[in-house]
Amino acid sequence: MSIGQVFLGLLESGPRHGYDLKRAYDDRFGHVRPLHYGQVYATLSRLLKDGFVELDGVEQVDGPERKRYAVTSAGVTDVDRWLSTAEKPELYLQNTLYTKVVLALLSGRSAADLLDVQRAEHLRHMRELTRRKASGDLADQLVCDHALFHLEADLRWLELTAARLDELTKRVLT
Amino acid sequence: MTAAPLLEADDLHRSFGATPALDGATMRVWPGEVVAVMGSSGSGKSTLLHCLAGILLPDSGVVTYGGRDLSAMSETERSALRRTDFGFVFQFGQLVPELTCLENVALPLRLERIRRGEAERRAAEWLERLEVADLARKRPGETSGGQAQRVAVARALVTRPRVVFADEPTGALDSLNGEKVMRLLTQAARETAAAVVLVTHEARVAGYSDREVVVRDGRTRDLTRAS
Ligand SMILES: Nc1ncnc2c1ncn2[C@@H]1O[C@H](COP(=O)(O)OP(=O)(O)OP(=O)(O)O)[C@@H](O)[C@H]1O
Ligand SMILES: [Mg+2]
């Protein structure tokens, strides 16, 4: 997951200034680590260079001038691809998965589908580990078991989130 | 996998009073595959399994086994089919407490009028395969939960069924015993080319399957397809 992808997702609901973006990001996803301004402007200039956002206008009320950014259709395509592709099951995915679910809800995409696609990917990986375990020695078995328990924890989270989507939708959209 | 599915359930609906347990469930089972049926509690997994096995009839929708419509059979035909072609493993409580483990495993063969000596010889082979040969003379009450489940798997497989229906077969076991039961069950099923319909809400148990069907509010989502 990159900050850029999250910005694009947030810009889908309308153009924003860098400062707005930072605030929206921190409100929704920055519980652990809020963004620095440096990160915000570096990310925006990279998105601009890649053609994922464009300048939507410059305002100067009182103080410094503020640029407003809008997502381009290439940017929307990038968000689409990111949200519809399952994450490779790795440890400590919660943050990425949570962010994807919230952005799907914000943009009116199906969060249930996103969770289903991810669940299938996790299970596919668990099958592989289960097979590897069957043919391995005790050391292999223990290593695979460790990974399996972690994947299972992710999966339980995916299920619980699927069961709470209605509640989460209300929260996110108000 | 072979072209024709062994079991086909198409758009099943089934209510209990006002409660819709199945609300458009569709799934196929191909010969020899292990399919996990997953979903949260109350989503309709057991009801789907009961319909697939002809224990329950759907209010609407069709279940066919080897091309035959289960609803069109008489109850006698369906129960004969369950004895000869299907095997069952449930969470617990399926062994007859008064019989020894050997007699329990031999029971389905005895019901098929196979004589006692032959039935017990085959039952003993299955106990051996499930690594519980030493329990032959014990009664279920004298075994642990994990051991009893392995005896139950032996009993489900002794008739060489084409489909084994397992509803939370490890639900009452700890991780290590659960793994052992799953390993032995899937291994025995693969060796005898039996398909397995495995109802579970545990992902680690579903890890033993070839693919999964997810049930949510009585509807199925089949994200993986048998190839
Ligand atoms: N015999 C019955 N009589 C009345 N209601 C039933 C009966 N069997 C199932 N139901 C209801 O149908 C719905 C689906 O039940 P089912 O047992 O199929 O769910 P399940 O997915 O197997 O759940 P669990 O994981 O808890 O075993 C539930 O609402 C349940 O209460
Ligand atoms: Mg059930």
mmCIF file of C-alpha atoms in Angstrom, chain A residues 19-170:
data_model
loop_
_atom_site.group_PDB
_atom_site.id
_atom_site.type_symbol
_atom_site.label_atom_id
_atom_site.label_comp_id
_atom_site.label_asym_id
_atom_site.label_seq_id
_atom_site.Cartn_x
_atom_site.Cartn_y
_atom_site.Cartn_z
ATOM 1 C CA TYR A 19 -3.870 20.182 3.551
ATOM 2 C CA ASP A 20 -7.373 18.690 3.199
ATOM 3 C CA LEU A 21 -5.895 15.445 1.994
ATOM 4 C CA LYS A 22 -3.593 15.205 4.951
ATOM 5 C CA ARG A 23 -6.472 15.860 7.306
ATOM 6 C CA ALA A 24 -8.725 13.295 5.622
ATOM 7 C CA TYR A 25 -5.904 10.745 5.681
ATOM 8 C CA ASP A 26 -5.033 11.375 9.321
ATOM 9 C CA ASP A 27 -8.702 11.243 10.375
ATOM 10 C CA ARG A 28 -9.367 7.945 8.723
ATOM 11 C CA PHE A 29 -6.083 6.094 8.607
ATOM 12 C CA GLY A 30 -3.523 8.037 10.611
ATOM 13 C CA HIS A 31 -4.272 6.662 14.100
ATOM 14 C CA VAL A 32 -0.843 5.135 14.281
ATOM 15 C CA ARG A 33 1.221 7.566 12.275
ATOM 16 C CA PRO A 34 -0.081 10.897 10.971
ATOM 17 C CA LEU A 35 1.515 12.207 7.753
ATOM 18 C CA HIS A 36 4.188 14.920 7.595
ATOM 19 C CA TYR A 37 3.605 17.777 5.190
ATOM 20 C CA GLY A 38 6.776 16.753 3.389
ATOM 21 C CA GLN A 39 5.251 13.349 2.601
ATOM 22 C CA VAL A 40 2.023 14.965 1.419
ATOM 23 C CA TYR A 41 3.675 17.290 -1.079
ATOM 24 C CA ALA A 42 6.238 14.740 -2.281
ATOM 25 C CA THR A 43 3.406 12.265 -2.903
ATOM 26 C CA LEU A 44 1.288 14.817 -4.738
ATOM 27 C CA SER A 45 4.102 15.924 -7.014
ATOM 28 C CA ARG A 46 4.846 12.301 -7.893
ATOM 29 C CA LEU A 47 1.160 11.664 -8.684
ATOM 30 C CA LEU A 48 1.128 14.802 -10.794
ATOM 31 C CA LYS A 49 4.227 13.717 -12.704
ATOM 32 C CA ASP A 50 2.715 10.247 -13.304
ATOM 33 C CA GLY A 51 -0.515 11.775 -14.583
ATOM 34 C CA PHE A 52 -2.662 10.282 -11.821
ATOM 35 C CA VAL A 53 -3.760 13.711 -10.555
ATOM 36 C CA GLU A 54 -4.032 17.125 -12.198
ATOM 37 C CA LEU A 55 -4.210 20.676 -10.929
ATOM 38 C CA ASP A 56 -7.819 21.687 -10.484
ATOM 39 C CA GLY A 57 -7.142 25.290 -9.542
ATOM 40 C CA VAL A 58 -5.041 27.540 -7.366
ATOM 41 C CA GLU A 59 -6.547 29.720 -4.654
ATOM 42 C CA GLN A 60 -5.143 32.395 -2.480
ATOM 43 C CA VAL A 61 -7.503 33.488 0.285
ATOM 44 C CA ASP A 62 -5.238 35.024 2.841
ATOM 45 C CA GLY A 63 -1.736 33.634 3.228
ATOM 46 C CA PRO A 64 0.024 31.263 0.857
ATOM 47 C CA GLU A 65 -1.536 30.054 -2.375
ATOM 48 C CA ARG A 66 -3.096 26.632 -2.250
ATOM 49 C CA LYS A 67 -3.255 24.183 -5.116
ATOM 50 C CA ARG A 68 -6.289 22.002 -5.516
ATOM 51 C CA TYR A 69 -5.799 18.525 -6.987
ATOM 52 C CA ALA A 70 -8.227 16.278 -8.866
ATOM 53 C CA VAL A 71 -7.860 12.605 -9.719
ATOM 54 C CA THR A 72 -7.508 11.813 -13.450
ATOM 55 C CA SER A 73 -9.080 8.831 -15.202
ATOM 56 C CA ALA A 74 -5.656 7.137 -15.117
ATOM 57 C CA GLY A 75 -5.736 7.683 -11.364
ATOM 58 C CA VAL A 76 -9.186 6.101 -11.055
ATOM 59 C CA THR A 77 -7.991 3.122 -13.089
ATOM 60 C CA ASP A 78 -5.081 2.755 -10.700
ATOM 61 C CA VAL A 79 -7.403 2.759 -7.661
ATOM 62 C CA ASP A 80 -9.662 0.256 -9.405
ATOM 63 C CA ARG A 81 -6.790 -2.090 -10.025
ATOM 64 C CA TRP A 82 -5.506 -1.790 -6.482
ATOM 65 C CA LEU A 83 -8.891 -2.334 -4.812
ATOM 66 C CA SER A 84 -9.846 -5.287 -6.993
ATOM 67 C CA THR A 85 -6.535 -7.133 -6.672
ATOM 68 C CA ALA A 86 -6.050 -9.382 -3.658
ATOM 69 C CA GLU A 87 -3.064 -8.658 -1.446
ATOM 70 C CA LYS A 88 -0.386 -11.281 -1.300
ATOM 71 C CA PRO A 89 -1.059 -12.932 2.062
ATOM 72 C CA GLU A 90 1.728 -11.661 4.264
ATOM 73 C CA LEU A 91 2.005 -10.929 7.909
ATOM 74 C CA TYR A 92 0.627 -7.668 9.257
ATOM 75 C CA LEU A 93 -1.769 -6.832 6.471
ATOM 76 C CA GLN A 94 -4.494 -5.358 8.702
ATOM 77 C CA ASN A 95 -3.650 -1.772 7.878
ATOM 78 C CA THR A 96 -3.739 -2.263 4.146
ATOM 79 C CA LEU A 97 -6.896 -4.348 4.276
ATOM 80 C CA TYR A 98 -8.709 -1.916 6.520
ATOM 81 C CA THR A 99 -7.758 0.965 4.249
ATOM 82 C CA LYS A 100 -8.950 -0.877 1.149
ATOM 83 C CA VAL A 101 -12.305 -1.679 2.759
ATOM 84 C CA VAL A 102 -12.906 1.929 3.836
ATOM 85 C CA LEU A 103 -11.944 3.313 0.416
ATOM 86 C CA ALA A 104 -14.210 0.799 -1.311
ATOM 87 C CA LEU A 105 -17.103 1.959 0.861
ATOM 88 C CA LEU A 106 -16.297 5.646 0.309
ATOM 89 C CA SER A 107 -16.237 5.182 -3.441
ATOM 90 C CA GLY A 108 -19.362 3.024 -3.664
ATOM 91 C CA ARG A 109 -17.464 -0.104 -4.741
ATOM 92 C CA SER A 110 -18.384 -3.486 -3.289
ATOM 93 C CA ALA A 111 -16.428 -4.034 -0.088
ATOM 94 C CA ALA A 112 -18.017 -7.499 0.175
ATOM 95 C CA ASP A 113 -16.437 -8.480 -3.147
ATOM 96 C CA LEU A 114 -13.091 -7.106 -2.054
ATOM 97 C CA LEU A 115 -13.252 -9.191 1.142
ATOM 98 C CA ASP A 116 -14.312 -12.296 -0.808
ATOM 99 C CA VAL A 117 -11.456 -11.967 -3.283
ATOM 100 C CA GLN A 118 -9.008 -11.578 -0.415
ATOM 101 C CA ARG A 119 -10.483 -14.528 1.471
ATOM 102 C CA ALA A 120 -10.065 -16.759 -1.583
ATOM 103 C CA GLU A 121 -6.435 -15.654 -1.936
ATOM 104 C CA HIS A 122 -5.715 -16.349 1.725
ATOM 105 C CA LEU A 123 -7.300 -19.785 1.476
ATOM 106 C CA ARG A 124 -5.331 -20.589 -1.646
ATOM 107 C CA HIS A 125 -2.161 -19.803 0.244
ATOM 108 C CA MET A 126 -3.304 -21.867 3.244
ATOM 109 C CA ARG A 127 -3.877 -24.857 0.971
ATOM 110 C CA GLU A 128 -0.378 -24.585 -0.370
ATOM 111 C CA LEU A 129 1.049 -24.506 3.144
ATOM 112 C CA THR A 130 -1.147 -27.442 4.186
ATOM 113 C CA ARG A 131 0.182 -29.464 1.254
ATOM 114 C CA ARG A 132 3.744 -28.470 1.987
ATOM 115 C CA LYS A 133 3.238 -29.495 5.590
ATOM 116 C CA ALA A 134 2.032 -32.957 4.577
ATOM 117 C CA SER A 135 5.245 -33.705 2.710
ATOM 118 C CA GLY A 136 7.682 -32.001 5.082
ATOM 119 C CA ASP A 137 9.563 -32.991 8.215
ATOM 120 C CA LEU A 138 8.682 -31.711 11.673
ATOM 121 C CA ALA A 139 10.641 -28.471 11.201
ATOM 122 C CA ASP A 140 8.738 -27.712 7.970
ATOM 123 C CA GLN A 141 5.506 -28.535 9.713
ATOM 124 C CA LEU A 142 6.170 -26.105 12.524
ATOM 125 C CA VAL A 143 7.188 -23.319 10.155
ATOM 126 C CA CYS A 144 4.068 -23.884 8.041
ATOM 127 C CA ASP A 145 1.878 -24.019 11.139
ATOM 128 C CA HIS A 146 3.135 -20.648 12.265
ATOM 129 C CA ALA A 147 2.211 -19.114 8.923
ATOM 130 C CA LEU A 148 -1.128 -20.957 8.920
ATOM 131 C CA PHE A 149 -2.150 -19.596 12.316
ATOM 132 C CA HIS A 150 -1.348 -16.049 11.198
ATOM 133 C CA LEU A 151 -3.274 -16.439 7.969
ATOM 134 C CA GLU A 152 -6.161 -17.857 9.947
ATOM 135 C CA ALA A 153 -6.157 -14.766 12.144
ATOM 136 C CA ASP A 154 -6.351 -12.558 9.031
ATOM 137 C CA LEU A 155 -9.177 -14.669 7.691
ATOM 138 C CA ARG A 156 -11.141 -14.400 10.889
ATOM 139 C CA TRP A 157 -10.740 -10.658 10.660
ATOM 140 C CA LEU A 158 -11.963 -10.723 7.047
ATOM 141 C CA GLU A 159 -15.037 -12.674 8.126
ATOM 142 C CA LEU A 160 -15.806 -10.450 11.075
ATOM 143 C CA THR A 161 -15.453 -7.387 8.874
ATOM 144 C CA ALA A 162 -17.747 -8.916 6.255
ATOM 145 C CA ALA A 163 -20.306 -9.515 8.996
ATOM 146 C CA ARG A 164 -20.004 -5.881 10.136
ATOM 147 C CA LEU A 165 -20.048 -4.208 6.736
ATOM 148 C CA ASP A 166 -23.484 -2.642 7.206
ATOM 149 C CA GLU A 167 -22.397 -1.075 10.462
ATOM 150 C CA LEU A 168 -19.072 0.065 9.012
ATOM 151 C CA THR A 169 -20.779 1.513 5.930
ATOM 152 C CA LYS A 170 -22.939 3.718 8.134
#
